[in-house]
CSV table of C-alpha atoms in Angstrom, one decimal:
chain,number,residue,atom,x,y,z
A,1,UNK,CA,36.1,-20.8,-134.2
A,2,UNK,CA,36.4,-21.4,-138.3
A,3,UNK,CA,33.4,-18.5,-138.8
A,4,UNK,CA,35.9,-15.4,-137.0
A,5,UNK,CA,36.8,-12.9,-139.5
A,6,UNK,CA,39.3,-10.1,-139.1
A,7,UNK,CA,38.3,-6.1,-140.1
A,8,UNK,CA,38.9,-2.3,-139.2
A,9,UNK,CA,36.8,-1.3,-136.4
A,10,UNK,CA,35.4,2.5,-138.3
A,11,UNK,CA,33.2,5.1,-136.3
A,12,UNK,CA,30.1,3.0,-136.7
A,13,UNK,CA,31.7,0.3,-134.1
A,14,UNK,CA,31.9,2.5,-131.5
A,15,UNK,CA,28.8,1.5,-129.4
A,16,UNK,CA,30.2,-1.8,-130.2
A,17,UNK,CA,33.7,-1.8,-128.8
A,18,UNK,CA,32.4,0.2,-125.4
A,19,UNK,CA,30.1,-2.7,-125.3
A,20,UNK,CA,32.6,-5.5,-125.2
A,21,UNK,CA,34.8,-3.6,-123.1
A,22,UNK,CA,32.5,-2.9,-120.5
A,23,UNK,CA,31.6,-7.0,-120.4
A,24,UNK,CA,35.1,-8.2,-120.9
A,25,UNK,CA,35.5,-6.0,-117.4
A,26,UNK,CA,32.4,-7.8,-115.8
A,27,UNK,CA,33.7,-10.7,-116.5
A,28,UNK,CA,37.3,-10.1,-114.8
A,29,UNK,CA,35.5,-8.7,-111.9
A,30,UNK,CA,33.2,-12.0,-111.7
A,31,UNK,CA,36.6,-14.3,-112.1
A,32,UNK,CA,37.8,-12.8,-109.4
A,33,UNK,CA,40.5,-10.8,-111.4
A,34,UNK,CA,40.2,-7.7,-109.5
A,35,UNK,CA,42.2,-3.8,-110.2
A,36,UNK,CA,42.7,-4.6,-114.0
A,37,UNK,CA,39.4,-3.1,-115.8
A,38,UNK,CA,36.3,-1.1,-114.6
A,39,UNK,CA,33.0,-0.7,-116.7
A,40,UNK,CA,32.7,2.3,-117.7
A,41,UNK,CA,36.1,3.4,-117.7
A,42,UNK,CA,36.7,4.1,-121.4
A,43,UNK,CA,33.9,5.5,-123.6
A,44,UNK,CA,33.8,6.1,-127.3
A,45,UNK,CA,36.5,8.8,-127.5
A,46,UNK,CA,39.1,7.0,-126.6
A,47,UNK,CA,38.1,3.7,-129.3
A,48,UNK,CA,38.2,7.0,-131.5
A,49,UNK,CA,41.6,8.5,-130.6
A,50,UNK,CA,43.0,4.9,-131.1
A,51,UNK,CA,41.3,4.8,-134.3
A,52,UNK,CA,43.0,8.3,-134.9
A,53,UNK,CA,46.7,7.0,-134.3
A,54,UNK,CA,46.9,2.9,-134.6
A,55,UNK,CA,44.1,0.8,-135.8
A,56,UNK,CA,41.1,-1.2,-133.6
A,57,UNK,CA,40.4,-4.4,-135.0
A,58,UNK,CA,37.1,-6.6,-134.6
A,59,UNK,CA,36.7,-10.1,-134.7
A,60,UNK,CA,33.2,-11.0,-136.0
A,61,UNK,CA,31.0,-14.0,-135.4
A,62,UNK,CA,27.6,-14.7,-137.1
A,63,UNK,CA,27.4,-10.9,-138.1
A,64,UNK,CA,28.4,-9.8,-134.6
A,65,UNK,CA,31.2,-8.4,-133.2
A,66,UNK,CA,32.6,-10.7,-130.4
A,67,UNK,CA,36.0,-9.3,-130.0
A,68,UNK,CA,38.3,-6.5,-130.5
A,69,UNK,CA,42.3,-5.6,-129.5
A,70,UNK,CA,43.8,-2.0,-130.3
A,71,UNK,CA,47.5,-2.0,-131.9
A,72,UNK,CA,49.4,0.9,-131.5
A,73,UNK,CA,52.7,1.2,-133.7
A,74,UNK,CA,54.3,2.8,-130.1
A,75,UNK,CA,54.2,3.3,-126.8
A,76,UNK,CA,56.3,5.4,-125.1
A,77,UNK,CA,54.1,6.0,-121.9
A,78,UNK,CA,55.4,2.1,-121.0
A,79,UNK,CA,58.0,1.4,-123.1
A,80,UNK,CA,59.8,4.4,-123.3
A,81,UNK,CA,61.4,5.8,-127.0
A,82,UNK,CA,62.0,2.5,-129.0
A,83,UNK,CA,62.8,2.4,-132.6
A,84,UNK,CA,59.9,1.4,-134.8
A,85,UNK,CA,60.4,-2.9,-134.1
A,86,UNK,CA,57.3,-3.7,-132.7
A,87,UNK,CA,53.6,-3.3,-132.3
A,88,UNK,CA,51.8,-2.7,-129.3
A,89,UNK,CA,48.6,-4.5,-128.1
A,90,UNK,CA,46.1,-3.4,-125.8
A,91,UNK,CA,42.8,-4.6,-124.9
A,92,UNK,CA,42.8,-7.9,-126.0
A,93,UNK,CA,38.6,-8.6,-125.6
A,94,UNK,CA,36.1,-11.2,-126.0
A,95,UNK,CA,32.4,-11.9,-125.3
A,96,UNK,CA,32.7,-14.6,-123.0
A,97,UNK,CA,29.1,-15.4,-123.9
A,98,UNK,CA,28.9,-15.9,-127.1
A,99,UNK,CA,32.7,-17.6,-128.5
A,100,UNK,CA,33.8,-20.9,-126.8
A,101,UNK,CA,37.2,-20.8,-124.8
A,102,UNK,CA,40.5,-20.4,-126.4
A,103,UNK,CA,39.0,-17.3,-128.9
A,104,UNK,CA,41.6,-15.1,-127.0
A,105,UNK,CA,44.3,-17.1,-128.5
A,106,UNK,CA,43.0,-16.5,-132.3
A,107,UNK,CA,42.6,-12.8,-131.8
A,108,UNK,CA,45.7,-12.8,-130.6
A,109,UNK,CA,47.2,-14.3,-133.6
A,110,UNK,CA,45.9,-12.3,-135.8
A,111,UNK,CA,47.5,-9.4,-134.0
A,112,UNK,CA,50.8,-11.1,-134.5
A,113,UNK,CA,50.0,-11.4,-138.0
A,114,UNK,CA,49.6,-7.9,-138.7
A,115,UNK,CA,52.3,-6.9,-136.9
A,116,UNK,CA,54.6,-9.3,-138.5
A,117,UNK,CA,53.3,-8.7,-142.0
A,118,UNK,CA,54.2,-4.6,-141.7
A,119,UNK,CA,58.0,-6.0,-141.1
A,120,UNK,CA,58.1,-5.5,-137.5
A,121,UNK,CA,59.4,-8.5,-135.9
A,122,UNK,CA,58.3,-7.9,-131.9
A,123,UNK,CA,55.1,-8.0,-130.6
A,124,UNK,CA,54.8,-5.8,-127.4
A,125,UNK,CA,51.9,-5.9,-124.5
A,126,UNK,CA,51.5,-5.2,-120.9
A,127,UNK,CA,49.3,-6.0,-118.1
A,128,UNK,CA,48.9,-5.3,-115.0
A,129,UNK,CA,52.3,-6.1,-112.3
A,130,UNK,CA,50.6,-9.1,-109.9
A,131,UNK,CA,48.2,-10.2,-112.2
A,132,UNK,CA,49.4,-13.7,-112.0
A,133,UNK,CA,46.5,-15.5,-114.4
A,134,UNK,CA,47.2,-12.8,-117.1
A,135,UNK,CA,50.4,-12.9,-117.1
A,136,UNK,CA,50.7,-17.1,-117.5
A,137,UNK,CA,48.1,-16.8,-120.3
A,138,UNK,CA,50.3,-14.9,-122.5
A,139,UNK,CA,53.7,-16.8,-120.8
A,140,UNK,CA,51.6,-19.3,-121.9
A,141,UNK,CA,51.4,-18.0,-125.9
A,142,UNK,CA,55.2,-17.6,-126.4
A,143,UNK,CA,56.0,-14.1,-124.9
A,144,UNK,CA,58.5,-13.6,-122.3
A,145,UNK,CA,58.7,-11.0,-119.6
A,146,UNK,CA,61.2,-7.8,-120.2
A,147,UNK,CA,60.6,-5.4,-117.9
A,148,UNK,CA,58.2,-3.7,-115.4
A,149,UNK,CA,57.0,-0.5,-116.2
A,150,UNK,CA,56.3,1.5,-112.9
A,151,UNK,CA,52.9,4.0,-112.6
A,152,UNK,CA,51.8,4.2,-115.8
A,153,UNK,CA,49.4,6.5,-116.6
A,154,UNK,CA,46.3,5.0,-117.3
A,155,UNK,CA,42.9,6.2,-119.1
A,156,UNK,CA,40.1,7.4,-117.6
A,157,UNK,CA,41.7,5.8,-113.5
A,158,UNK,CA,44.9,6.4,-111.7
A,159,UNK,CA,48.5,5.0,-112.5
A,160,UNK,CA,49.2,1.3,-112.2
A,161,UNK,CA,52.4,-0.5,-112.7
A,162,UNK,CA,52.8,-3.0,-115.5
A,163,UNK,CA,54.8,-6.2,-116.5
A,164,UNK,CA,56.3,-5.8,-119.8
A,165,UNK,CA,56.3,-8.6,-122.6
A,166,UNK,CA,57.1,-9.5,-125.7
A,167,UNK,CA,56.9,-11.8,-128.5
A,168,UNK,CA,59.1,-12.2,-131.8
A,169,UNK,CA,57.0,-12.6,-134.9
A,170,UNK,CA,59.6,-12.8,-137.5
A,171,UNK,CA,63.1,-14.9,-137.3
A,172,UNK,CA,66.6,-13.1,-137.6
A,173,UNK,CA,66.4,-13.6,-141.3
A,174,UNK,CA,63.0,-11.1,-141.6
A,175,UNK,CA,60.8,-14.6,-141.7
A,176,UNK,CA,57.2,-14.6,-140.5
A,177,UNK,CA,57.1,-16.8,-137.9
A,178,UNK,CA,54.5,-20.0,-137.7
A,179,UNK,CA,51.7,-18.2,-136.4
A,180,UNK,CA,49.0,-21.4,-135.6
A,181,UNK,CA,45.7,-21.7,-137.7
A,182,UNK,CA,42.8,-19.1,-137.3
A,183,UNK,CA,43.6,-16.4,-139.3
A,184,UNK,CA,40.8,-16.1,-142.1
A,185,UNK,CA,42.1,-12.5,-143.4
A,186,UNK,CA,45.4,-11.1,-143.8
A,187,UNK,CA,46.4,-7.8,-143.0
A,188,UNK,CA,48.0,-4.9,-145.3
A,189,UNK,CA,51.4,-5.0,-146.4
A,190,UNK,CA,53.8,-2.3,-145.2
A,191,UNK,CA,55.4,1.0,-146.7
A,192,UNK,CA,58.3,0.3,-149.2
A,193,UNK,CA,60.0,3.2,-146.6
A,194,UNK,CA,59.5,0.3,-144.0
A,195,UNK,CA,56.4,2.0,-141.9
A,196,UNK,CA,53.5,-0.1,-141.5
A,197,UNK,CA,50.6,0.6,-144.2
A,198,UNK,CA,47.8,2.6,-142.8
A,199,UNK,CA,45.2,-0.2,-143.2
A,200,UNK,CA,41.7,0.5,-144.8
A,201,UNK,CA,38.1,-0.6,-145.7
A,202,UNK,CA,39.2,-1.1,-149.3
A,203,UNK,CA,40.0,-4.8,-149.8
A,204,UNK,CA,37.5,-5.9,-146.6
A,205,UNK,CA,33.8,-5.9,-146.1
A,206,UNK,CA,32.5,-2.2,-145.6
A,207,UNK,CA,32.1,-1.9,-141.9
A,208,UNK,CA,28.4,-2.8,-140.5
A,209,UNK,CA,26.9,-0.4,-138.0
A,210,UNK,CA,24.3,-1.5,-135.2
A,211,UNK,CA,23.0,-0.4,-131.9
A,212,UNK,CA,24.4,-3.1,-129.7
């Protein structure tokens, strides 16, 4: 898809990122891809408590928001302490009905490129231990499994255990990687101190809001 742009989910999104979330789990249930996500398992707080401590990015099509991952900057609840070498991705989303297969891929390389372009060179995700399809979708997109992450805690259900993966976004000289065409907008550089810059509205379209 040329027409996906990139932005900061803000408070206005909300509605927006329930939404998707809430389908992107109908859809898994109607695949047959059961135990991963329930609608109606995460409501606007939690987008908001993300917001609060990583970032939510959308991916917008046609003036619509058709995707969305969170990226958290740790995650000690899986991964245990770490120092600060990665970012963390969690729901990964699309709407299945409105973006043609393979969207996935392009979100997920702009989550690469954010997380390589604040000078971390590992990108981190999880997903859930038996999960077979998921897990030879992103075998599939370079990352290898690590580790397995026993009864994690989860929000809003019970704990599940995980398969841990990564992905290295930057060589052993501090290069970005090739990340693949897609990306329309690139994301903040980091900190001179090294942390990643807390990414804004500034330089992007202010966000839309809409009852979706």
């Amino acid at each position: 898809m040329n027409d996906l742009r990139f932005r900061l989910a803000d408070d206005c999104d909300l509605a927006a990122l329930v939404r998707l979330r809430d389908d992107a789990a109908r859809w898994m249930i109607a695949q047959g891809i059961t135990g991963q996500w329930q609608p109606g398992e995460l409501g606007e707080d939690h987008f908001r408590r993300i917001m609060e401590s990583g970032e939510v990015w959308l991916a917008e099509a046609a003036g619509r928001a058709v995707g969305a991952w969170e990226l958290w900057w740790e995650d000690e609840a899986a991964w245990g302490p770490q120092p600060p070498t990665a970012g963390y991705v969690h729901r990964l989303m699309v709407d299945h009905s409105r973006v043609p297969p393979g969207t996935g891929r392009h979100l997920l390389r702009a989550a690469e490129r954010r997380v390589a372009e604040a000078g971390r060179p590992l990108v981190r995700l999880d997903c859930l231990a038996g999960n077979s399809r998921l897990s030879a979708y992103y075998l599939a997109s370079g990352y290898q499994v690590v580790g397995h992450k026993e009864g994690k805690p989860q929000p809003g259900g019970t704990p599940k255990s995980f398969t841990l993966l990564e992905k290295h976004v930057r060589d052993g000289d501090g290069r970005v990687l090739p990340m693949g065409p897609g990306i329309t907008e690139r994301a903040l550089p980091q900190h001179t101190d090294g942390s990643p810059a807390r990414a804004s509205q500034s330089s992007r379209e202010r966000p839309w809001c809409s009852a979706l």
